[in-house]
mmCIF file of C-alpha atoms in Angstrom:
data_model
loop_
_atom_site.group_PDB
_atom_site.id
_atom_site.type_symbol
_atom_site.label_atom_id
_atom_site.label_comp_id
_atom_site.label_asym_id
_atom_site.label_seq_id
_atom_site.Cartn_x
_atom_site.Cartn_y
_atom_site.Cartn_z
ATOM 1 C CA MET H 200 -12.759 -17.596 10.821
ATOM 2 C CA ASP H 201 -14.121 -20.168 13.934
ATOM 3 C CA SER H 202 -17.635 -21.652 14.127
ATOM 4 C CA PRO H 203 -19.858 -18.471 14.898
ATOM 5 C CA GLN H 204 -21.830 -21.064 16.672
ATOM 6 C CA LYS H 205 -19.078 -21.732 19.189
ATOM 7 C CA GLY H 206 -15.667 -20.070 19.548
ATOM 8 C CA PRO H 207 -13.296 -22.598 20.008
ATOM 9 C CA SER H 208 -10.690 -23.149 22.674
ATOM 10 C CA ALA H 209 -7.071 -21.286 21.783
ATOM 11 C CA PHE H 210 -5.280 -23.347 23.024
ATOM 12 C CA SER H 211 -4.632 -27.948 23.022
ATOM 13 C CA PRO H 212 -7.505 -29.163 25.021
ATOM 14 C CA SER H 213 -4.888 -31.457 26.820
ATOM 15 C CA LEU H 214 -4.067 -28.255 28.740
ATOM 16 C CA GLY H 215 -7.293 -28.048 30.278
ATOM 17 C CA GLY H 216 -9.390 -24.384 30.430
ATOM 18 C CA GLY H 217 -8.336 -21.832 32.693
ATOM 19 C CA GLN H 218 -4.882 -20.970 33.895
ATOM 20 C CA GLY H 219 -3.840 -23.760 31.088
ATOM 21 C CA GLU H 220 -4.813 -21.103 28.252
ATOM 22 C CA ASP H 221 -3.666 -17.995 30.678
ATOM 23 C CA TYR H 222 -0.050 -20.677 30.434
ATOM 24 C CA LEU H 223 -0.156 -20.794 26.548
ATOM 25 C CA LEU H 224 -0.547 -17.590 25.930
ATOM 26 C CA ASN H 225 1.734 -16.193 28.137
ATOM 27 C CA HIS H 226 4.724 -17.979 26.725
ATOM 28 C CA ILE H 227 4.030 -17.001 23.030
ATOM 29 C CA ASP H 228 5.184 -13.773 21.678
ATOM 30 C CA PRO H 229 2.307 -11.031 22.087
ATOM 31 C CA GLU H 230 -0.205 -10.010 19.416
ATOM 32 C CA GLY H 231 0.816 -6.353 20.079
ATOM 33 C CA ASP H 232 -1.680 -3.878 21.310
ATOM 34 C CA TYR H 233 -2.933 -3.245 17.635
ATOM 35 C CA LEU H 234 -4.051 -6.078 16.970
ATOM 36 C CA TYR H 235 -5.498 -6.587 20.711
ATOM 37 C CA ARG H 236 -7.348 -3.546 19.919
ATOM 38 C CA LEU H 237 -8.577 -5.025 16.675
ATOM 39 C CA TRP H 238 -10.034 -8.256 18.697
ATOM 40 C CA ARG H 239 -11.810 -6.116 20.867
ATOM 41 C CA ALA H 240 -13.291 -4.051 18.302
ATOM 42 C CA THR H 241 -14.259 -7.386 16.348
ATOM 43 C CA ASN H 242 -16.086 -8.451 18.856
ATOM 44 C CA VAL H 243 -17.621 -5.454 20.277
ATOM 45 C CA HIS H 244 -19.047 -3.993 16.624
ATOM 46 C CA LEU H 245 -19.816 -7.111 14.807
ATOM 47 C CA LEU H 246 -21.327 -10.002 14.646
ATOM 48 C CA ASN H 247 -19.601 -13.602 15.504
ATOM 49 C CA GLY H 248 -16.416 -11.725 16.349
ATOM 50 C CA ARG H 249 -14.723 -14.929 17.597
ATOM 51 C CA MET H 250 -14.696 -16.109 13.794
ATOM 52 C CA ALA H 251 -11.395 -13.359 13.892
ATOM 53 C CA SER H 252 -8.284 -15.542 13.511
ATOM 54 C CA GLY H 253 -7.299 -14.293 17.876
ATOM 55 C CA HIS H 254 -4.000 -14.450 20.008
ATOM 56 C CA LEU H 255 -2.468 -17.842 19.192
ATOM 57 C CA GLN H 256 -3.131 -18.408 15.176
ATOM 58 C CA GLY H 257 -2.603 -15.095 14.530
ATOM 59 C CA ARG H 258 0.996 -16.210 15.992
ATOM 60 C CA LEU H 259 0.579 -19.115 14.334
ATOM 61 C CA LEU H 260 0.540 -18.059 10.868
ATOM 62 C CA LYS H 261 2.946 -15.142 10.849
ATOM 63 C CA MET H 262 5.368 -18.042 12.119
ATOM 64 C CA LEU H 263 4.334 -20.463 9.290
ATOM 65 C CA VAL H 264 4.812 -17.315 7.088
ATOM 66 C CA ARG H 265 8.656 -16.870 8.331
ATOM 67 C CA MET H 266 8.979 -20.672 7.720
ATOM 68 C CA ILE H 267 7.579 -20.660 3.955
ATOM 69 C CA ARG H 268 8.878 -17.002 3.286
ATOM 70 C CA PRO H 269 6.133 -16.462 0.822
ATOM 71 C CA HIS H 270 6.542 -13.459 -2.092
ATOM 72 C CA ASN H 271 2.869 -13.385 -2.270
ATOM 73 C CA ILE H 272 0.107 -14.448 -0.718
ATOM 74 C CA LEU H 273 -3.348 -14.910 -1.518
ATOM 75 C CA GLU H 274 -5.929 -15.224 1.602
ATOM 76 C CA VAL H 275 -9.969 -16.056 1.279
ATOM 77 C CA GLY H 276 -11.925 -14.388 3.705
ATOM 78 C CA THR H 277 -10.854 -11.089 5.070
ATOM 79 C CA PHE H 278 -13.196 -10.617 7.818
ATOM 80 C CA SER H 279 -12.319 -7.810 10.304
ATOM 81 C CA GLY H 280 -8.359 -8.133 8.825
ATOM 82 C CA TYR H 281 -6.816 -9.949 12.056
ATOM 83 C CA SER H 282 -5.561 -12.332 10.313
ATOM 84 C CA ALA H 283 -4.406 -10.625 6.975
ATOM 85 C CA ILE H 284 -2.178 -8.228 9.307
ATOM 86 C CA SER H 285 -0.726 -11.160 11.427
ATOM 87 C CA MET H 286 0.480 -12.648 7.873
ATOM 88 C CA ALA H 287 2.188 -9.854 6.080
ATOM 89 C CA GLU H 288 3.893 -8.860 9.658
ATOM 90 C CA GLY H 289 5.798 -12.330 8.480
ATOM 91 C CA LEU H 290 6.584 -10.959 4.976
ATOM 92 C CA GLU H 291 9.912 -9.889 4.094
ATOM 93 C CA GLY H 292 11.219 -7.490 1.298
ATOM 94 C CA ASP H 293 8.557 -7.118 -0.824
ATOM 95 C CA GLY H 294 6.168 -9.646 0.115
ATOM 96 C CA HIS H 295 2.661 -8.925 -0.492
ATOM 97 C CA LEU H 296 -0.833 -10.359 0.529
ATOM 98 C CA TYR H 297 -4.003 -9.772 -1.244
ATOM 99 C CA THR H 298 -7.130 -10.541 0.921
ATOM 100 C CA PHE H 299 -10.680 -11.258 -0.429
ATOM 101 C CA GLU H 300 -13.650 -10.475 1.158
ATOM 102 C CA ILE H 301 -17.431 -11.838 -0.676
ATOM 103 C CA ASP H 302 -19.522 -9.839 2.334
ATOM 104 C CA ASP H 303 -19.158 -6.052 1.013
ATOM 105 C CA GLU H 304 -20.889 -4.581 4.740
ATOM 106 C CA LEU H 305 -17.659 -5.794 6.455
ATOM 107 C CA GLU H 306 -15.772 -3.069 4.433
ATOM 108 C CA ASP H 307 -16.577 -0.094 6.151
ATOM 109 C CA PHE H 308 -15.021 -1.741 9.626
ATOM 110 C CA THR H 309 -12.228 -3.679 8.219
ATOM 111 C CA ARG H 310 -10.509 -1.325 5.133
ATOM 112 C CA PRO H 311 -9.873 1.237 8.146
ATOM 113 C CA TRP H 312 -8.263 -1.454 10.376
ATOM 114 C CA ILE H 313 -6.088 -2.433 7.574
ATOM 115 C CA GLU H 314 -5.152 0.908 6.442
ATOM 116 C CA ALA H 315 -4.188 2.346 9.733
ATOM 117 C CA SER H 316 -1.921 -1.072 10.383
ATOM 118 C CA ALA H 317 2.044 -0.912 10.344
ATOM 119 C CA VAL H 318 2.008 -3.233 7.404
ATOM 120 C CA ALA H 319 -0.996 -1.578 5.332
ATOM 121 C CA ASP H 320 1.691 -0.780 2.210
ATOM 122 C CA ARG H 321 1.975 -4.946 2.302
ATOM 123 C CA ILE H 322 -1.792 -5.541 1.896
ATOM 124 C CA THR H 323 -4.272 -5.005 -0.756
ATOM 125 C CA PHE H 324 -8.031 -5.415 0.517
ATOM 126 C CA ILE H 325 -10.447 -6.870 -2.146
ATOM 127 C CA ILE H 326 -14.293 -6.745 -2.004
ATOM 128 C CA GLY H 327 -15.257 -9.736 -4.382
ATOM 129 C CA ASP H 328 -15.597 -13.244 -4.748
ATOM 130 C CA ALA H 329 -11.757 -14.839 -4.992
ATOM 131 C CA ILE H 330 -12.869 -18.062 -6.740
ATOM 132 C CA THR H 331 -13.564 -15.818 -9.754
ATOM 133 C CA GLU H 332 -11.784 -12.450 -9.037
ATOM 134 C CA ALA H 333 -8.036 -14.285 -7.732
ATOM 135 C CA PRO H 334 -6.946 -15.930 -10.666
ATOM 136 C CA ARG H 335 -7.637 -13.144 -12.814
ATOM 137 C CA LEU H 336 -4.896 -10.909 -10.631
ATOM 138 C CA ASP H 337 -2.460 -13.279 -12.634
ATOM 139 C CA ILE H 338 -0.341 -13.892 -9.837
ATOM 140 C CA LEU H 339 1.390 -17.374 -8.842
ATOM 141 C CA PHE H 340 0.926 -16.770 -4.913
ATOM 142 C CA ASP H 341 3.275 -19.176 -2.657
ATOM 143 C CA MET H 342 1.091 -18.992 -0.045
ATOM 144 C CA VAL H 343 -2.747 -19.414 0.077
ATOM 145 C CA PHE H 344 -4.755 -19.331 3.203
ATOM 146 C CA ILE H 345 -8.510 -20.557 3.200
ATOM 147 C CA ASP H 346 -10.908 -18.697 5.768
ATOM 148 C CA GLY H 347 -13.901 -18.015 3.849
ATOM 149 C CA ASP H 348 -17.756 -19.813 2.798
ATOM 150 C CA LYS H 349 -17.573 -23.345 4.537
ATOM 151 C CA ARG H 350 -20.219 -24.418 1.715
ATOM 152 C CA SER H 351 -17.464 -23.491 -0.996
ATOM 153 C CA TYR H 352 -14.282 -24.698 0.347
ATOM 154 C CA VAL H 353 -13.523 -27.664 -2.308
ATOM 155 C CA GLU H 354 -14.241 -24.963 -4.971
ATOM 156 C CA THR H 355 -12.466 -22.413 -3.108
ATOM 157 C CA TYR H 356 -9.559 -25.006 -3.042
ATOM 158 C CA GLU H 357 -9.386 -26.066 -6.562
ATOM 159 C CA MET H 358 -9.223 -22.697 -7.283
ATOM 160 C CA ALA H 359 -5.941 -22.206 -4.743
ATOM 161 C CA LEU H 360 -4.472 -25.172 -6.549
ATOM 162 C CA SER H 361 -4.928 -23.141 -9.973
ATOM 163 C CA VAL H 362 -2.936 -20.581 -8.215
ATOM 164 C CA VAL H 363 -0.464 -21.750 -6.321
ATOM 165 C CA ARG H 364 3.081 -22.691 -7.426
ATOM 166 C CA PRO H 365 4.251 -26.016 -7.371
ATOM 167 C CA GLY H 366 5.867 -26.867 -3.820
ATOM 168 C CA GLY H 367 3.593 -24.067 -2.304
ATOM 169 C CA PHE H 368 1.386 -23.972 0.522
ATOM 170 C CA ILE H 369 -2.260 -24.248 1.196
ATOM 171 C CA ILE H 370 -3.894 -23.741 4.554
ATOM 172 C CA ALA H 371 -7.485 -24.309 5.162
ATOM 173 C CA ASP H 372 -9.082 -22.821 8.567
ATOM 174 C CA ASN H 373 -11.846 -24.483 10.314
ATOM 175 C CA THR H 374 -11.380 -27.698 9.193
ATOM 176 C CA LEU H 375 -12.467 -29.276 12.918
ATOM 177 C CA TRP H 376 -15.417 -27.266 12.839
ATOM 178 C CA ASP H 377 -15.947 -27.004 16.787
ATOM 179 C CA GLY H 378 -16.301 -30.672 16.512
ATOM 180 C CA HIS H 379 -19.765 -30.524 14.659
ATOM 181 C CA ILE H 380 -17.667 -32.746 11.718
ATOM 182 C CA THR H 381 -18.341 -35.943 13.486
ATOM 183 C CA ASP H 382 -21.441 -35.184 15.311
ATOM 184 C CA PRO H 383 -24.786 -36.319 13.509
ATOM 185 C CA ALA H 384 -26.563 -33.372 15.002
ATOM 186 C CA TYR H 385 -25.073 -31.375 12.148
ATOM 187 C CA ASP H 386 -25.575 -33.715 9.138
ATOM 188 C CA HIS H 387 -28.252 -31.498 7.728
ATOM 189 C CA ASP H 388 -26.188 -28.164 8.431
ATOM 190 C CA ALA H 389 -24.527 -26.509 5.231
ATOM 191 C CA GLN H 390 -21.607 -25.231 6.418
ATOM 192 C CA THR H 391 -20.576 -28.679 8.314
ATOM 193 C CA GLN H 392 -21.402 -30.401 5.334
ATOM 194 C CA GLY H 393 -19.544 -28.283 3.024
ATOM 195 C CA ILE H 394 -16.321 -28.845 5.940
ATOM 196 C CA ARG H 395 -17.002 -32.460 5.796
ATOM 197 C CA ARG H 396 -16.956 -32.331 1.729
ATOM 198 C CA PHE H 397 -13.464 -30.793 2.091
ATOM 199 C CA ASN H 398 -11.814 -32.589 4.418
ATOM 200 C CA ASP H 399 -12.559 -36.224 2.440
ATOM 201 C CA TYR H 400 -11.596 -34.254 -0.784
ATOM 202 C CA VAL H 401 -8.552 -33.599 0.247
ATOM 203 C CA ALA H 402 -7.849 -36.673 1.904
ATOM 204 C CA ALA H 403 -7.817 -38.720 -1.095
ATOM 205 C CA ASP H 404 -6.186 -35.839 -3.489
ATOM 206 C CA SER H 405 -2.730 -37.254 -4.520
ATOM 207 C CA ARG H 406 -1.800 -33.643 -5.951
ATOM 208 C CA VAL H 407 -1.077 -32.838 -2.410
ATOM 209 C CA GLU H 408 0.674 -33.558 1.061
ATOM 210 C CA LYS H 409 -1.278 -32.677 4.074
ATOM 211 C CA VAL H 410 -2.061 -32.765 7.674
ATOM 212 C CA ILE H 411 -4.434 -31.668 9.916
ATOM 213 C CA VAL H 412 -3.529 -29.634 13.137
ATOM 214 C CA PRO H 413 -6.177 -29.517 15.909
ATOM 215 C CA VAL H 414 -5.292 -25.707 17.281
ATOM 216 C CA ARG H 415 -8.080 -23.950 17.899
ATOM 217 C CA ASP H 416 -11.134 -24.583 15.100
ATOM 218 C CA GLY H 417 -8.304 -27.070 13.037
ATOM 219 C CA LEU H 418 -5.973 -25.890 10.571
ATOM 220 C CA THR H 419 -5.030 -28.262 7.328
ATOM 221 C CA LEU H 420 -1.370 -27.438 5.857
ATOM 222 C CA ILE H 421 -1.578 -28.893 2.550
ATOM 223 C CA ARG H 422 1.447 -28.522 0.009
ATOM 224 C CA ARG H 423 0.817 -28.587 -4.057
ATOM 225 C CA LEU H 424 3.405 -31.302 -4.929
ATOM 226 C CA PRO H 425 6.017 -30.137 -6.929
ATOM 227 C CA ARG H 426 4.702 -32.350 -9.732
ATOM 228 C CA ILE H 427 1.575 -33.472 -10.556
ATOM 229 C CA SER H 428 0.812 -36.152 -12.541
ATOM 230 C CA PRO H 429 -1.646 -36.665 -15.834
ATOM 231 C CA GLU H 430 -3.257 -39.489 -13.862
ATOM 232 C CA SER H 431 -3.989 -37.178 -10.163
ATOM 233 C CA GLU H 432 -5.261 -34.537 -12.414
ATOM 234 C CA GLY H 433 -8.765 -32.898 -11.576
ATOM 235 C CA ASN H 434 -9.613 -34.775 -7.846
ATOM 236 C CA ASN H 435 -12.989 -35.818 -8.986
ATOM 237 C CA LEU H 436 -15.022 -37.039 -5.921
#
């Protein structure tokens, strides 16, 4: 989900605006009619509709799933279901995605869209707090997508590390937070503080490899190292 204050551009700043955005979106795979209609409905019916992943990020998430080839995916923060459906489109065989949304007021909008999608059988939609509920699934995940409450990103990250396999991947959304991470005007904003804390925490974490990709609102790609030494267990920042 993107920063609700201002929806970020869907493309690299080096392309400029307007025609540059059209050029990029015209040179990647289409999102398809269903996801386009979901995107439109999200923006019409939900507050902060631009928090949905959208065309570029949705295709990127699907591509990452194709590359990683996970059997089980965990998503934290379903919102309208756009990212869940996008990732599920990339699953192979009997791969499955479990997505958690803590805001039960979104269920009446999101559940019908997920259940009517072509990948409904690959998605389990759960209303609840993933930090406490996801470990109870007793599933070892190959990939985790973090896109929930920015104030608890570090706690979500530690949960994700506990359920992702060695060598597995964690992807965190919004880690550039519409530029607020470097803007002193947002020093007292709780969500900005949460993202800054998370970025610092992951940067110092020797248990993982990490890189921030400046797509839309920032995606951090994190790989859990196959072996975690006793010295690096628990990042106590």
